[in-house]
Amino acid sequence: MGSSYHQFCPVAKAMELFDERWTMLLVRELVLGSERFNDLRRGLPRMSPSLLSTRLHQLTTAGIVRRVTDGRDVRYVLTPAGRDLESVVDALGDWGSRWTGRLGDEDLDPKLLMWDMHRHVDRSAIPQERVVVHFAFTDAPLGSRRWWLVVTADDVDVCDVDPGFEVSVAVTAELRALTEIWRGERCWSDVLRSGAAVIDGPVTLRRTLPDWFVSPLVAKSGR
């Protein structure tokens, strides 16, 4: 009964694959461009390495992911079937932002926020060859309050240790306030006026910094 039901019910067959814990979050990371094991781990820091390996193997077996090797370099690339899941990931994100309610304090994570922001930088909006943005979260745990984004024409790097470059502009903010901006729940101007965030640096950089980051949630909501 079960096997024949799955044969004639595509939803049930798909759910058999995707109802495993972390699987859809892993697909989201792959959709957003992470391909290497360590990058996937940085995007899913609460997922154990062994479970990540297991889920990647399952997705590869299912034809969702293709393992590409070049010498010692290993990448995990979405197949056409995997790329077709982008609309599913987007729909789940839209639904979650609309119906799951306000984030609890336990959901706030500076590491995840910085990782997501670093891959949604509009490098064409950066006015200099290299910009270093220092983020300081006033209410984050002591070991994760300070972060740096190093933005060049070719790359964006996120660091939790001072990279040694001169800081171009600094953002001091409440973690919740910046997270709510990123989720499209508040706008930069309101947060700055409230004092929940302060931007320090040359006036040109202070004024343009909000435009350097393009949150996918804000883009979809039109806010």
XYZ file of C-alpha atoms in Angstrom:
223
model
C 0.000 0.000 0.000
C 2.714 2.438 0.994
C 4.960 1.894 -2.022
C 2.081 2.030 -4.523
C 0.757 5.193 -2.855
C 4.158 6.878 -3.252
C 4.269 5.781 -6.878
C 1.040 7.601 -7.676
C 1.455 10.553 -5.292
C 4.408 12.786 -6.249
C 3.982 14.876 -3.080
C 4.406 11.823 -0.863
C 7.422 10.668 -2.850
C 9.038 14.112 -2.571
C 8.285 14.409 1.132
C 9.962 11.070 1.750
C 13.195 12.730 0.598
C 12.769 16.215 2.034
C 11.180 15.558 5.428
C 14.564 14.599 6.888
C 15.882 17.210 9.317
C 18.159 19.861 7.733
C 17.560 18.675 4.162
C 15.649 21.737 2.935
C 18.039 24.095 4.725
C 20.904 22.344 2.964
C 19.116 22.724 -0.368
C 18.685 26.424 0.412
C 22.436 26.783 0.982
C 23.126 25.084 -2.338
C 20.561 27.277 -4.123
C 22.237 30.367 -2.658
C 25.565 29.335 -4.143
C 27.504 27.424 -1.475
C 29.283 24.498 -3.130
C 32.159 23.440 -0.886
C 31.793 21.441 2.309
C 33.294 24.117 4.563
C 31.082 26.830 3.071
C 28.025 24.646 3.615
C 29.130 24.156 7.227
C 29.460 27.916 7.705
C 25.939 28.393 6.396
C 24.631 25.586 8.647
C 26.775 25.897 11.790
C 24.382 23.888 13.965
C 24.485 20.883 11.632
C 27.122 18.299 12.487
C 29.737 17.472 9.823
C 28.704 13.805 9.810
C 25.041 14.654 9.244
C 26.001 17.111 6.511
C 27.952 14.339 4.762
C 24.967 11.997 5.095
C 22.503 14.511 3.649
C 24.822 15.362 0.751
C 25.117 11.650 -0.044
C 21.313 11.289 0.040
C 20.809 14.273 -2.260
C 23.463 12.956 -4.626
C 21.828 9.523 -4.739
C 18.458 11.182 -5.434
C 19.871 13.120 -8.375
C 19.477 16.506 -6.685
C 23.217 17.163 -6.273
C 26.253 16.230 -8.355
C 29.648 15.754 -6.682
C 32.371 17.396 -8.788
C 36.037 16.694 -8.065
C 39.102 18.424 -9.462
C 42.158 16.992 -7.766
C 41.640 17.686 -4.057
C 38.944 20.276 -4.709
C 35.425 18.913 -4.184
C 32.253 20.809 -5.004
C 28.595 19.926 -4.629
C 26.607 21.321 -7.537
C 22.858 21.280 -8.021
C 21.624 19.267 -10.981
C 18.770 20.627 -13.130
C 16.389 18.801 -10.779
C 18.041 20.491 -7.811
C 18.017 23.913 -9.433
C 14.301 23.444 -10.022
C 13.849 23.532 -6.235
C 14.738 27.241 -6.110
C 11.074 28.223 -6.447
C 10.199 25.836 -3.591
C 12.851 27.395 -1.343
C 11.617 30.892 -2.232
C 8.000 29.934 -1.517
C 8.894 28.454 1.872
C 10.867 31.585 2.743
C 7.958 33.831 1.781
C 5.534 31.716 3.791
C 7.830 31.669 6.799
C 8.335 35.432 6.839
C 4.571 35.955 6.612
C 3.263 33.359 9.055
C 5.894 32.153 11.510
C 5.813 35.296 13.612
C 8.466 37.274 15.414
C 11.857 35.714 15.995
C 12.587 34.602 19.534
C 15.851 35.622 21.173
C 17.098 32.044 20.739
C 16.679 32.415 16.951
C 19.038 35.386 16.684
C 22.430 34.305 15.374
C 25.104 36.815 14.277
C 27.054 34.116 12.429
C 24.079 33.185 10.242
C 23.151 36.834 9.706
C 26.660 37.802 8.599
C 26.965 34.752 6.352
C 23.672 35.576 4.643
C 24.520 39.270 4.282
C 27.968 38.569 2.821
C 26.514 36.682 -0.137
C 23.947 39.377 -0.923
C 26.306 42.323 -1.376
C 25.804 44.428 -4.494
C 29.466 44.928 -5.339
C 28.566 47.366 -8.122
C 27.270 49.751 -5.440
C 30.575 49.831 -3.543
C 32.232 53.218 -4.180
C 35.816 52.071 -3.516
C 38.172 49.341 -4.728
C 38.043 47.730 -1.293
C 35.695 48.413 1.582
C 35.967 46.928 5.056
C 32.778 47.048 7.123
C 33.083 46.383 10.839
C 29.910 45.192 12.577
C 29.635 45.310 16.367
C 26.534 43.772 17.950
C 25.846 45.275 21.343
C 23.603 42.446 22.548
C 25.261 39.353 21.049
C 27.217 36.827 23.147
C 30.718 38.080 23.950
C 32.495 35.728 21.558
C 30.417 36.705 18.529
C 29.949 40.465 18.813
C 32.507 41.627 16.247
C 32.491 40.824 12.527
C 34.155 42.185 9.417
C 33.091 42.103 5.796
C 35.892 42.687 3.290
C 34.374 43.685 -0.046
C 36.359 43.946 -3.275
C 35.355 43.973 -6.920
C 35.898 40.202 -7.110
C 34.912 38.816 -3.753
C 33.228 39.289 -0.389
C 34.765 37.691 2.675
C 33.252 37.461 6.150
C 35.583 37.304 9.155
C 35.060 36.844 12.880
C 38.694 37.818 13.500
C 40.120 41.220 12.559
C 41.496 40.765 9.014
C 44.051 43.519 9.589
C 42.731 46.026 7.049
C 41.763 49.585 7.873
C 38.045 49.794 8.606
C 36.192 51.916 6.038
C 32.869 52.148 7.871
C 31.571 50.751 11.166
C 28.085 49.612 12.132
C 27.170 49.311 15.811
C 23.760 47.727 16.198
C 21.435 45.577 18.220
C 21.427 42.087 16.724
C 17.641 41.963 16.632
C 17.406 45.318 14.863
C 19.792 44.326 12.070
C 18.127 40.925 11.752
C 14.738 42.595 11.384
C 16.151 44.841 8.665
C 17.464 41.776 6.864
C 14.094 40.010 7.169
C 12.327 43.011 5.662
C 10.463 43.802 8.895
C 12.117 47.204 9.464
C 13.959 49.676 7.288
C 17.402 51.192 7.835
C 16.095 54.734 8.295
C 13.733 53.744 11.124
C 16.392 51.707 12.926
C 18.948 54.507 12.640
C 16.459 57.091 13.920
C 15.599 54.876 16.893
C 19.269 54.569 17.865
C 19.200 50.768 17.575
C 21.959 51.106 14.970
C 24.676 53.685 14.328
C 26.856 53.965 11.227
C 30.252 55.667 11.625
C 32.561 56.650 8.802
C 32.919 59.099 5.903
C 29.604 60.662 4.992
C 29.478 59.078 1.516
C 29.918 55.601 2.947
C 27.446 56.210 5.769
C 24.753 57.300 3.338
C 25.237 54.537 0.790
C 25.922 51.541 3.063
C 22.244 50.430 3.298
C 22.198 50.109 -0.502
C 25.181 47.747 -0.536
C 23.131 44.880 0.920
C 20.238 43.421 -1.045
C 18.132 41.217 1.207
C 16.194 38.664 -0.863
C 13.225 39.094 1.506
C 13.170 42.868 1.047
C 13.467 42.467 -2.722
C 10.534 40.053 -2.821
C 8.312 42.179 -0.587
C 9.098 45.369 -2.488
C 9.985 47.234 0.708
